[in-house]
XYZ file of C-alpha atoms in Angstrom:
749
model
C -25.994 37.018 9.375
C -25.034 33.446 8.529
C -26.937 30.945 10.671
C -24.784 28.666 12.821
C -26.596 25.640 11.504
C -28.101 25.203 8.053
C -31.398 23.384 8.100
C -31.654 21.135 5.012
C -35.475 21.064 5.040
C -36.716 24.177 3.304
C -33.329 24.658 1.677
C -34.649 26.731 -1.226
C -35.608 29.700 0.961
C -32.303 29.554 2.792
C -30.407 29.550 -0.493
C -32.367 32.430 -1.940
C -31.783 34.522 1.152
C -28.096 33.695 1.618
C -27.207 34.077 -2.058
C -28.982 37.411 -2.424
C -31.285 36.175 -5.191
C -34.385 38.199 -6.007
C -36.788 37.833 -3.109
C -39.529 35.274 -3.419
C -41.358 33.229 -0.888
C -40.525 29.564 -0.496
C -43.988 28.584 -1.626
C -43.772 30.793 -4.715
C -40.381 29.493 -5.842
C -40.636 27.823 -9.255
C -39.435 24.268 -9.698
C -35.693 24.279 -10.342
C -33.615 21.964 -12.493
C -31.012 19.728 -10.822
C -28.254 21.995 -12.131
C -29.973 25.102 -10.707
C -30.309 23.418 -7.309
C -26.629 22.535 -7.337
C -25.677 26.088 -8.328
C -27.739 27.582 -5.528
C -26.148 25.162 -3.043
C -22.671 26.263 -4.122
C -23.714 29.897 -3.674
C -25.168 29.155 -0.262
C -21.975 27.532 1.004
C -19.917 30.371 -0.482
C -22.132 32.904 1.323
C -21.280 31.194 4.619
C -17.558 31.715 3.991
C -16.095 35.235 4.212
C -13.175 34.105 2.047
C -15.539 33.472 -0.877
C -17.365 36.801 -0.790
C -15.392 38.276 -3.696
C -16.462 35.470 -6.025
C -20.187 35.500 -5.279
C -21.313 38.221 -7.681
C -19.564 36.696 -10.687
C -20.735 33.205 -9.737
C -24.404 34.244 -9.886
C -23.971 35.014 -13.566
C -22.506 31.602 -14.466
C -25.022 29.304 -16.204
C -26.274 26.592 -13.862
C -25.281 23.849 -16.310
C -21.617 24.825 -15.983
C -21.603 23.915 -12.291
C -22.669 20.337 -12.922
C -20.960 19.675 -16.259
C -18.567 16.706 -15.765
C -15.067 16.591 -17.176
C -14.585 14.596 -20.351
C -11.428 12.944 -18.982
C -12.480 10.254 -16.484
C -9.005 8.742 -16.084
C -7.976 7.913 -12.519
C -11.301 8.907 -10.997
C -11.857 6.310 -8.294
C -15.349 7.593 -7.584
C -16.402 6.220 -10.993
C -15.042 2.723 -10.343
C -17.811 0.359 -11.518
C -19.998 -1.157 -8.835
C -20.052 -4.957 -9.041
C -23.590 -5.204 -7.623
C -25.458 -1.958 -8.326
C -28.904 -3.323 -7.385
C -29.910 -4.600 -3.943
C -26.484 -3.721 -2.603
C -26.649 -3.689 1.236
C -23.672 -1.344 1.481
C -25.209 1.231 -0.863
C -28.455 0.995 1.098
C -26.651 1.449 4.424
C -24.543 4.324 3.106
C -27.588 6.129 1.745
C -29.573 5.510 4.938
C -26.727 6.898 7.032
C -26.416 9.955 4.842
C -30.151 10.641 4.947
C -30.086 10.340 8.716
C -27.163 12.756 8.909
C -28.789 15.215 6.485
C -31.998 15.207 8.496
C -30.200 17.045 11.259
C -28.685 20.547 11.014
C -25.063 20.707 9.980
C -22.495 22.030 12.412
C -20.981 25.474 12.007
C -17.490 25.567 10.474
C -15.351 28.295 12.033
C -12.845 30.143 9.856
C -9.239 28.964 9.836
C -6.619 31.014 11.671
C -2.978 30.554 12.630
C -4.095 29.489 16.101
C -7.195 27.432 15.416
C -8.390 25.510 12.370
C -11.878 24.135 11.676
C -10.786 20.486 11.386
C -9.787 20.095 15.015
C -11.384 17.813 17.638
C -11.084 20.641 20.151
C -14.342 21.933 18.626
C -16.075 18.594 19.251
C -16.192 15.097 17.790
C -17.832 16.329 14.560
C -14.568 18.099 13.750
C -12.223 15.174 14.348
C -10.018 14.801 11.226
C -10.796 11.110 10.720
C -14.515 11.722 11.064
C -14.471 14.723 8.733
C -12.444 12.866 6.101
C -14.661 9.778 6.321
C -17.739 11.927 5.751
C -16.040 13.655 2.816
C -15.246 10.279 1.284
C -18.751 8.876 1.756
C -20.544 12.031 0.601
C -18.326 12.320 -2.476
C -19.229 8.784 -3.585
C -22.911 9.437 -2.975
C -22.785 12.675 -4.956
C -20.769 11.464 -7.955
C -21.146 7.724 -8.512
C -23.788 6.700 -11.085
C -25.020 3.879 -8.820
C -25.760 6.235 -5.928
C -29.412 6.859 -5.032
C -28.335 10.370 -3.941
C -26.336 11.249 -7.043
C -25.896 15.023 -7.510
C -28.181 15.682 -4.555
C -27.818 19.333 -3.439
C -28.101 18.564 0.274
C -25.318 15.981 -0.020
C -23.287 18.601 -1.864
C -23.739 21.220 0.865
C -22.392 18.912 3.553
C -19.599 17.745 1.235
C -18.453 21.248 0.278
C -18.353 22.505 3.851
C -16.080 19.641 4.934
C -13.888 19.693 1.853
C -13.254 23.428 2.043
C -12.751 23.312 5.823
C -10.087 20.639 5.328
C -8.303 22.702 2.664
C -8.501 25.809 4.866
C -7.022 23.892 7.801
C -4.016 22.757 5.763
C -3.429 26.243 4.382
C -3.652 27.882 7.814
C -1.251 25.504 9.550
C 1.094 24.069 6.886
C 3.712 23.150 9.489
C 1.553 20.358 10.977
C 3.611 17.179 11.387
C 2.705 14.020 9.434
C 0.620 11.680 11.553
C -0.745 14.536 13.652
C -4.043 16.444 13.517
C -5.416 16.826 10.011
C -2.225 15.148 8.690
C -3.112 11.919 10.483
C -2.554 9.220 7.838
C -6.016 7.707 8.195
C -7.603 11.140 7.792
C -5.455 12.833 5.179
C -5.571 9.788 2.862
C -9.323 9.964 2.108
C -9.243 13.766 2.364
C -6.619 14.079 -0.391
C -8.639 11.720 -2.547
C -11.658 14.035 -2.374
C -9.550 17.201 -2.680
C -8.134 15.816 -5.927
C -11.226 14.258 -7.458
C -13.961 16.801 -6.760
C -12.494 19.602 -8.915
C -11.259 17.063 -11.476
C -14.720 15.536 -11.978
C -16.698 18.806 -11.899
C -14.349 21.587 -13.084
C -17.057 24.278 -12.823
C -18.532 23.286 -9.484
C -16.215 25.355 -7.315
C -15.745 29.106 -7.199
C -12.297 30.380 -8.271
C -11.200 31.074 -4.716
C -12.320 27.637 -3.579
C -10.392 25.945 -6.386
C -7.332 27.993 -5.518
C -7.612 27.039 -1.836
C -7.786 23.335 -2.696
C -4.866 23.639 -5.118
C -2.799 25.449 -2.490
C -3.624 22.735 0.071
C -2.477 20.012 -2.339
C 0.743 21.890 -3.098
C 1.357 22.450 0.619
C 0.826 18.801 1.482
C 2.977 17.346 -1.313
C 6.489 18.105 0.048
C 5.453 17.164 3.582
C 4.307 13.698 2.565
C 7.059 13.195 0.015
C 9.534 13.551 2.878
C 7.297 11.382 5.067
C 7.407 8.661 2.424
C 11.172 8.889 1.947
C 11.747 8.542 5.686
C 9.444 5.554 5.731
C 11.524 3.861 3.051
C 14.843 4.699 4.693
C 14.221 4.140 8.387
C 11.583 1.421 8.737
C 13.119 -2.020 8.605
C 11.199 -4.133 6.126
C 8.201 -1.842 6.041
C 5.242 -0.715 8.100
C 2.359 -2.151 6.126
C -0.641 -0.086 7.172
C 1.279 3.199 7.153
C 3.215 2.358 3.973
C 0.041 1.747 1.976
C -1.633 4.820 3.453
C 1.290 7.068 2.446
C 1.426 5.358 -0.953
C -2.244 6.217 -1.453
C -1.673 9.802 -0.303
C 1.236 10.245 -2.716
C -0.766 8.643 -5.526
C -3.464 11.284 -5.147
C -0.950 14.095 -4.780
C 1.063 12.885 -7.769
C -2.015 12.707 -9.992
C -3.315 16.082 -8.829
C 0.017 17.851 -9.342
C 1.165 15.743 -12.316
C 4.340 14.821 -10.461
C 6.267 11.786 -11.707
C 8.458 11.992 -8.605
C 5.501 11.620 -6.237
C 4.004 8.801 -8.308
C 7.322 6.917 -8.325
C 7.593 7.264 -4.548
C 4.021 6.043 -4.174
C 4.816 2.962 -6.250
C 7.951 2.206 -4.215
C 5.990 2.140 -0.994
C 3.238 0.056 -2.540
C 5.524 -2.471 -4.215
C 7.386 -3.367 -1.062
C 4.217 -4.912 0.304
C 5.052 -7.919 -1.846
C 7.654 -8.846 0.771
C 5.303 -8.303 3.705
C 2.727 -10.999 2.957
C 2.689 -14.395 4.686
C 1.522 -17.813 3.418
C -1.885 -17.759 5.109
C -2.763 -14.195 4.147
C -1.301 -12.013 6.899
C 0.823 -8.957 6.314
C 3.637 -7.875 8.597
C 2.796 -5.122 11.069
C 6.217 -3.468 11.297
C 9.218 -5.316 9.940
C 8.663 -8.974 10.761
C 6.154 -8.504 13.575
C 2.944 -10.500 13.674
C 0.059 -8.585 12.241
C -2.052 -6.525 14.597
C -5.427 -7.879 13.471
C -7.252 -4.570 13.675
C -5.100 -3.185 10.858
C -5.632 -6.060 8.429
C -8.752 -4.625 6.835
C -7.023 -1.235 6.610
C -4.242 -2.692 4.464
C -6.769 -4.498 2.268
C -8.809 -1.322 1.928
C -5.834 0.680 0.626
C -5.010 -2.105 -1.836
C -8.576 -1.890 -3.113
C -8.756 1.904 -3.181
C -5.490 2.032 -5.106
C -6.986 -0.290 -7.705
C -10.121 1.860 -7.918
C -7.917 4.749 -9.080
C -5.241 2.991 -11.153
C -7.139 -0.108 -12.420
C -3.763 -1.893 -12.325
C -3.640 -5.658 -11.605
C -1.058 -5.614 -8.782
C -3.468 -4.437 -6.058
C -5.784 -7.293 -7.040
C -2.886 -9.733 -6.767
C -2.185 -8.438 -3.245
C -5.844 -8.848 -2.307
C -5.776 -12.452 -3.502
C -2.771 -13.089 -1.275
C -4.860 -12.051 1.745
C -7.530 -14.657 1.010
C -7.028 -17.040 3.933
C -6.161 -14.650 6.749
C -9.668 -14.484 8.204
C -10.469 -18.205 8.132
C -7.004 -19.163 9.460
C -5.881 -16.512 11.948
C -9.247 -15.095 13.076
C -11.463 -18.144 12.764
C -14.503 -18.518 15.015
C -12.922 -16.250 17.651
C -9.896 -14.076 16.964
C -7.187 -13.339 19.484
C -4.622 -10.625 20.015
C -1.934 -11.994 22.361
C 0.194 -12.891 19.323
C 0.142 -9.218 18.254
C 3.246 -7.082 18.800
C 3.865 -6.345 22.468
C 2.927 -2.667 22.143
C -0.301 -3.383 20.251
C -1.941 -6.176 22.214
C -4.199 -3.693 23.971
C -5.826 -2.625 20.710
C -8.243 -5.467 20.206
C -11.712 -5.196 18.736
C -14.480 -7.755 18.787
C -12.174 -9.623 16.380
C -14.999 -11.081 14.359
C -15.211 -10.884 10.587
C -11.696 -9.589 9.946
C -11.178 -11.152 6.527
C -9.917 -8.263 4.382
C -13.414 -6.919 3.836
C -15.622 -7.210 0.781
C -12.502 -6.501 -1.286
C -11.068 -9.947 -0.549
C -14.437 -11.697 -0.717
C -15.291 -10.052 -4.022
C -11.952 -10.898 -5.635
C -11.445 -14.425 -4.262
C -15.073 -15.529 -3.723
C -13.821 -17.466 -0.706
C -16.878 -19.099 0.910
C -15.350 -19.182 4.407
C -14.499 -15.473 4.301
C -18.000 -14.793 2.978
C -19.488 -16.708 5.886
C -17.429 -14.714 8.406
C -18.276 -11.272 7.032
C -21.610 -9.784 8.004
C -23.310 -7.407 5.590
C -25.342 -4.416 6.788
C -29.011 -5.044 7.452
C -32.008 -2.690 7.409
C -32.385 -1.205 10.864
C -28.661 -1.451 11.710
C -27.127 1.283 13.834
C -26.121 4.192 11.580
C -23.430 5.734 13.758
C -20.633 4.292 11.591
C -22.505 4.708 8.311
C -19.473 6.117 6.476
C -17.630 2.785 6.730
C -19.979 1.322 4.134
C -18.251 3.528 1.539
C -15.268 1.164 1.509
C -17.284 -1.831 0.330
C -19.927 -0.355 -1.991
C -18.122 -1.140 -5.233
C -16.727 -4.528 -4.180
C -19.724 -6.322 -2.731
C -20.499 -9.301 -4.936
C -23.938 -10.844 -4.539
C -24.238 -14.584 -4.851
C -20.888 -15.617 -3.364
C -21.674 -18.893 -1.564
C -21.138 -19.002 2.179
C -19.579 -21.898 4.078
C -19.321 -22.304 7.865
C -15.893 -22.593 9.425
C -14.898 -26.062 10.588
C -15.376 -26.915 14.241
C -13.078 -28.650 16.724
C -9.707 -28.648 15.000
C -5.998 -27.947 15.455
C -4.104 -26.517 12.515
C -0.734 -25.031 11.602
C -1.096 -21.251 11.293
C 1.595 -20.236 8.821
C 1.080 -16.559 9.642
C 2.016 -16.707 13.310
C 4.079 -19.896 12.790
C 2.503 -22.087 15.421
C -0.567 -24.149 16.241
C -4.024 -22.621 16.363
C -6.937 -24.599 17.783
C -10.691 -24.126 18.222
C -12.796 -26.477 20.334
C -16.179 -24.990 21.072
C -15.749 -21.972 23.326
C -12.111 -22.846 24.092
C -9.290 -21.823 21.767
C -5.548 -21.364 21.927
C -2.779 -20.109 19.662
C 1.007 -20.010 19.828
C 3.537 -18.017 17.835
C 7.114 -18.870 16.922
C 7.503 -16.406 14.056
C 11.172 -15.707 13.451
C 11.858 -12.061 14.280
C 15.318 -10.564 13.605
C 17.281 -9.613 16.701
C 17.127 -5.955 15.630
C 13.354 -5.909 16.256
C 11.216 -6.322 19.387
C 10.418 -9.964 20.101
C 7.307 -11.769 21.257
C 5.626 -10.856 24.532
C 4.301 -14.395 24.940
C 4.590 -17.645 23.027
C 1.177 -18.978 24.021
C -2.277 -17.684 24.893
C -5.771 -19.086 25.202
C -9.334 -18.036 25.879
C -12.692 -19.331 26.933
C -15.217 -17.170 25.118
C -18.637 -16.349 26.458
C -21.716 -18.274 25.271
C -22.245 -15.757 22.450
C -18.571 -15.383 21.533
C -17.969 -12.369 23.769
C -14.660 -11.744 25.540
C -14.554 -13.563 28.847
C -11.593 -15.373 30.437
C -8.319 -14.969 28.524
C -4.785 -16.206 29.130
C -3.113 -13.031 27.905
C 0.493 -14.069 28.395
C 2.962 -16.313 30.207
C 6.618 -15.346 30.609
C 9.574 -15.031 32.952
C 10.811 -11.502 33.484
C 13.629 -9.600 35.193
C 13.309 -6.151 36.773
C 15.998 -3.910 35.313
C 14.692 -0.411 36.025
C 13.585 1.351 39.174
C 9.859 1.581 38.406
C 8.286 -1.885 38.470
C 4.877 -0.432 37.582
C 6.209 0.551 34.130
C 6.688 -2.084 31.396
C 9.947 -0.479 30.281
C 11.547 -1.453 33.603
C 11.269 -5.163 32.784
C 13.037 -7.549 30.420
C 10.699 -10.251 29.159
C 10.452 -10.052 25.361
C 12.062 -12.791 23.315
C 15.329 -12.096 21.485
C 16.901 -14.622 19.144
C 14.063 -17.093 19.677
C 14.847 -20.666 18.681
C 11.450 -22.329 18.520
C 10.087 -25.662 17.387
C 6.624 -27.177 17.117
C 4.941 -30.505 16.526
C 1.294 -30.279 15.475
C -1.111 -33.220 15.459
C -4.807 -33.242 14.675
C -5.915 -32.760 18.292
C -2.732 -31.726 20.122
C 0.450 -29.719 19.724
C 3.873 -29.286 21.303
C 5.600 -25.900 21.274
C 9.044 -25.104 22.652
C 11.365 -22.121 22.584
C 14.627 -20.811 24.038
C 15.597 -17.160 23.901
C 17.410 -14.272 25.561
C 15.321 -11.732 27.463
C 15.076 -8.170 26.144
C 13.727 -5.010 27.775
C 10.391 -3.673 26.517
C 10.815 -0.487 24.454
C 7.480 -0.256 22.639
C 8.037 -0.505 18.869
C 11.848 -0.437 19.069
C 14.248 -3.100 20.305
C 15.290 -2.785 23.938
C 18.562 -3.937 25.535
C 19.166 -7.678 25.872
C 19.972 -8.857 29.413
C 22.058 -11.814 30.568
C 19.133 -14.115 31.283
C 17.915 -17.025 29.159
C 14.278 -18.096 28.958
C 12.898 -21.536 28.138
C 9.294 -22.546 27.518
C 7.583 -25.846 26.696
C 3.865 -26.144 25.963
C 1.723 -29.217 25.461
C -1.840 -28.504 24.327
C -4.844 -30.726 23.704
C -8.473 -30.051 22.824
C -9.264 -28.412 26.154
C -6.000 -28.332 28.047
C -2.751 -26.364 28.212
C 0.273 -27.469 30.207
C 3.113 -24.954 30.306
C 6.670 -25.164 31.628
C 8.629 -21.944 32.080
C 12.227 -21.478 33.195
C 14.612 -18.533 33.338
C 18.344 -18.974 33.914
C 21.003 -16.320 34.596
C 23.936 -16.481 32.204
C 26.186 -15.117 34.958
C 24.988 -16.943 38.093
C 27.568 -15.279 40.363
C 26.569 -11.745 39.364
C 23.096 -11.915 37.787
C 21.762 -8.731 36.240
C 18.659 -7.056 37.620
C 16.755 -6.359 40.805
C 14.095 -9.080 40.795
C 13.144 -12.185 38.821
C 9.671 -13.636 38.541
C 7.365 -15.729 36.399
C 3.979 -14.364 35.380
C 0.721 -16.013 34.336
C -1.316 -13.070 33.066
C -5.105 -13.307 32.830
C -7.591 -10.748 31.565
C -10.861 -10.115 29.797
C -9.648 -8.001 26.875
C -8.048 -4.709 25.941
C -9.813 -1.919 24.057
C -12.855 -4.190 23.989
C -13.083 -6.101 27.256
C -15.538 -8.229 29.134
C -16.505 -7.553 32.755
C -13.791 -7.832 35.373
C -13.367 -11.350 36.749
C -12.040 -12.147 40.219
C -9.089 -14.521 40.536
C -10.266 -16.906 43.234
C -8.100 -19.211 45.307
C -9.656 -22.687 45.274
C -6.915 -24.404 47.272
C -3.111 -24.540 47.509
C -1.809 -23.260 44.136
C -5.266 -23.829 42.631
C -7.142 -20.885 41.086
C -10.394 -20.110 39.315
C -10.717 -17.285 36.803
C -14.274 -17.192 35.565
C -14.850 -20.635 34.080
C -11.122 -21.396 33.773
C -9.037 -23.412 36.194
C -5.351 -22.545 36.631
C -3.343 -24.971 38.735
C 0.332 -24.826 39.622
C 2.017 -28.185 39.017
C 5.671 -27.417 39.738
C 7.002 -24.484 41.746
C 9.669 -25.906 44.055
C 11.708 -23.305 45.890
C 9.279 -20.592 44.856
C 6.511 -18.497 46.328
C 3.217 -18.077 44.461
C 1.177 -14.903 44.930
C -1.652 -13.172 43.065
C -2.059 -9.510 42.238
C -4.005 -7.101 40.085
C -2.261 -4.993 37.453
C -3.671 -2.120 35.374
C -4.312 -2.642 31.684
C -6.014 -0.800 28.842
C -9.305 -0.086 30.621
C -9.324 0.665 34.364
C -12.486 -1.432 34.773
C -10.796 -4.522 33.263
C -7.344 -4.972 34.835
C -5.051 -7.968 34.570
C -5.211 -10.690 37.198
C -1.719 -12.136 37.607
C -0.348 -15.261 39.225
C 3.264 -14.463 40.073
C 6.041 -16.926 40.918
C 9.185 -15.677 42.685
C 12.176 -17.454 44.254
C 11.607 -18.086 47.963
C 13.716 -15.957 50.279
C 16.531 -17.618 52.208
C 15.067 -16.321 55.469
C 11.761 -14.855 56.561
C 11.438 -11.242 55.426
C 14.496 -11.410 53.229
C 14.248 -10.282 49.600
C 13.915 -13.087 47.075
C 17.313 -13.985 45.600
C 18.254 -13.553 41.961
C 18.623 -17.119 40.771
C 17.244 -19.647 38.338
C 13.485 -19.935 38.488
C 11.147 -22.517 37.019
C 7.502 -23.447 37.310
C 4.805 -25.463 35.558
C 1.037 -24.993 35.472
C -2.050 -26.166 33.645
C -5.069 -24.276 32.359
C -8.391 -25.720 31.257
C -12.125 -25.029 31.317
C -13.295 -26.044 34.777
C -16.134 -28.059 33.265
C -13.614 -30.276 31.463
C -13.002 -32.216 34.655
C -9.736 -33.765 35.766
C -6.363 -32.121 35.477
C -3.017 -33.314 34.137
C -0.571 -35.747 35.647
C 3.149 -35.070 35.191
C 5.968 -37.560 35.749
C 9.706 -37.174 35.127
C 11.497 -39.073 32.376
C 15.153 -39.996 32.296
C 17.233 -37.759 29.995
C 20.696 -36.153 29.761
C 21.357 -32.877 31.579
C 19.894 -29.882 29.801
C 17.139 -31.912 28.120
C 13.555 -31.266 29.149
C 11.792 -34.629 29.638
C 8.315 -35.293 31.045
C 5.512 -37.798 30.758
C 2.212 -35.913 30.678
C -1.143 -37.629 30.977
C -4.245 -35.776 29.772
C -7.269 -38.031 30.186
C -6.963 -40.935 27.717
C -3.904 -39.399 26.017
C -0.385 -39.948 27.318
C 2.567 -37.992 25.951
C 6.311 -38.344 26.282
C 7.933 -34.938 25.710
C 11.626 -34.210 25.098
C 13.259 -30.882 24.174
C 17.017 -30.536 23.771
C 17.918 -27.175 25.312
C 21.687 -27.886 25.068
C 24.012 -26.736 22.307
C 24.977 -30.305 21.361
C 23.282 -33.329 19.854
C 22.040 -35.754 22.520
C 20.993 -39.405 22.570
C 17.730 -40.412 24.257
C 16.689 -43.848 25.446
C 13.011 -44.240 24.672
C 10.873 -45.759 27.433
C 9.257 -49.141 26.939
C 5.647 -49.070 25.793
C 2.844 -50.821 27.674
C 1.869 -54.116 26.101
C -0.591 -53.586 23.252
C -0.367 -49.788 23.397
C -1.210 -47.807 20.275
C 1.602 -45.299 19.895
C 3.359 -42.961 17.469
C 6.510 -40.866 17.526
C 7.130 -37.439 15.955
C 10.034 -35.025 15.728
C 9.975 -31.281 15.166
C 10.681 -30.300 11.587
C 9.538 -33.653 10.203
C 6.167 -34.554 8.719
C 6.589 -38.312 9.112
C 4.832 -40.120 11.960
C 6.707 -43.207 13.143
C 4.818 -46.254 14.378
C 6.198 -49.144 16.488
C 8.580 -50.805 16.654
C 10.612 -47.687 17.470
C 14.395 -47.563 17.505
C 15.673 -47.936 21.081
C 17.557 -44.632 20.872
C 16.681 -41.248 19.461
C 19.106 -38.495 18.443
C 18.015 -34.903 19.070
C 19.841 -31.880 17.622
C 20.071 -28.633 19.640
C 16.601 -27.104 20.214
C 14.935 -30.073 18.547
C 11.917 -31.703 20.185
C 10.285 -35.136 20.102
C 6.801 -36.290 21.079
C 5.683 -39.820 21.892
C 1.900 -40.253 21.759
C 0.095 -43.153 23.398
C -3.630 -43.118 22.598
C -6.395 -45.415 21.445
C -7.758 -42.716 19.103
C -6.696 -43.452 15.515
C -6.596 -39.734 14.579
C -3.914 -39.141 17.211
C -1.483 -41.129 15.062
C -2.182 -39.400 11.752
C -0.021 -36.549 10.429
C -1.236 -33.097 11.403
C -2.723 -30.789 8.827
C -0.002 -28.902 6.981
C -2.335 -25.950 6.489
C -5.928 -24.834 6.869
C -6.516 -25.327 3.156
C -5.507 -28.980 3.480
C -7.935 -29.331 6.384
C -10.935 -27.902 4.524
C -10.111 -29.789 1.327
C -11.009 -33.065 3.032
C -14.274 -34.720 1.973
C -15.655 -34.261 5.494
C -13.747 -31.516 7.348
C -14.429 -31.287 11.097
């Protein structure tokens, strides 16, 4: 009877018994050569599998050296990719420590594959989850075959590797109709699985029994047409690409094409890979789908597939793509990453958002000191639960890359999200004005901010601010509301300690990753931000005032503590009329005439960490009457409570349709104008106080004007202007064009 769990310690006796070798006690067993140990391990695993019974007798007669004899052709074997730092490599050490820990415990039993149930299925438990199984295959294969591995050709590693590899092949062969993206055909499972299924028999042609080789070959042949069609659909139906899935399918087809010697599959793989050239942005981001902002959690995935493709092909293009990712981490993650600029259906999928720089692949290729400083390497004593992840970096880790700390207390133009990004101690904010075609879902919010905990943990977050219109009958469902931007016309002005962001757009219904219907409402937003202060103005206007579309209109200030990774729930406390406290943040309504302001709790990713929302609705015409559908506007400020005093807002004279305010934030005073009309307008600039230090900027222009100013200013449609009155000399200098310009200064902040 085959034991349910194979105990690695004392493996010789187990092998002798299972393989039917001449009886001998464990203590009497002579010392075996490495090849003999490997042979006996192969026989042991075969003895556990009824499907291999017919091959066992013949296999016992095969010389042990044949099992471990490598192929002479090493072309396209990624497992042999040279390790940059073979000695004192923390990733090799962590990978080996994790494997030893895993091998110290009995392996799980692998049930036979049937039409109804396959071994690689999480229904059996987490050890059988396809992504977990494939990750272990990938890690164990590197440890078994790479010359730099401290566990190279180790028989216990081989036993665990063979069980998983053959179980994966059996699963594919038993249920070939599995859909791509599902079960064992999940892209992030099948990609590393196919790599091992191809390379193991290619590197060691005699290691597998004939039936095992045939099962793997049949699995590869079964998978090929499924993923060829998957790749073709991806090219035909996804507008502009789907970066993380495109590169995963490209990698899958690369392995299938090499295994089956198929030029068609290799050409399709290259098509999917090459279109990533159009998906990269100036500061290192890739597009998520189409022209969407990147969902940060996938960035390292894209970089990993670039690197793994190079490991196999040794071609220069993947390295070029990795170099293009160089500045993503320092620019768009920085001291504390955010996820409100992510696509509207992905903003729940945040992580700790620390150290997302494109992994050791980007650091090793670019030697960027800021990325090096952001990326933590494994340390002795680290938790080993995710030990397999070290496989990705083992070959790319480069010792000796200098580390530099990120700058502190700065505002910069993020050319990935197309908007300002600022970090001032624990407080940070970011806006996005990325141009998204009207065929794709728009932005869920233009601005967000957060006050991190003392150790950088998620705490109080401004998750989104937007007007929205209820279109459907189920207000608890996001698909019943129109609030995403469509046809956004945005502008920004970015100084060294402040920024102005504005945008006008139509409202579109939320439909997850596809574009929803556009409704006849127009949204407008204006944001002025300083080192520790946000002031936001939001307005929504019906295009057909006599017969406005929808059931309800409201403005929402959405607060939270995170999504997939969230801090403890925070209460939204009322500190006075239209004055609120959320953790250490103050939120104060500044303008809400003709509107009611209420608070409510709304469910989010984790039940223990819901949204806290401040909601603005038009006041009813009579007590108890439903709020009317009409134009709605409000203004509010947000700042760390410890910062002290709030903002002062005063009106400025301007033509109809032009937003105009004077905003005072401590020692800084700003004049703000945004032309929301469809015509050019003329503004009369206000007189300056005697002796005031001032400067004037316009959106789209780098130049900073100093007094004397012209008495009149022309603004084109959607253009903005900002008058700054401040005694601080830096407030009158041009903003940084990019992060690289900022850090190239002799003394960056």
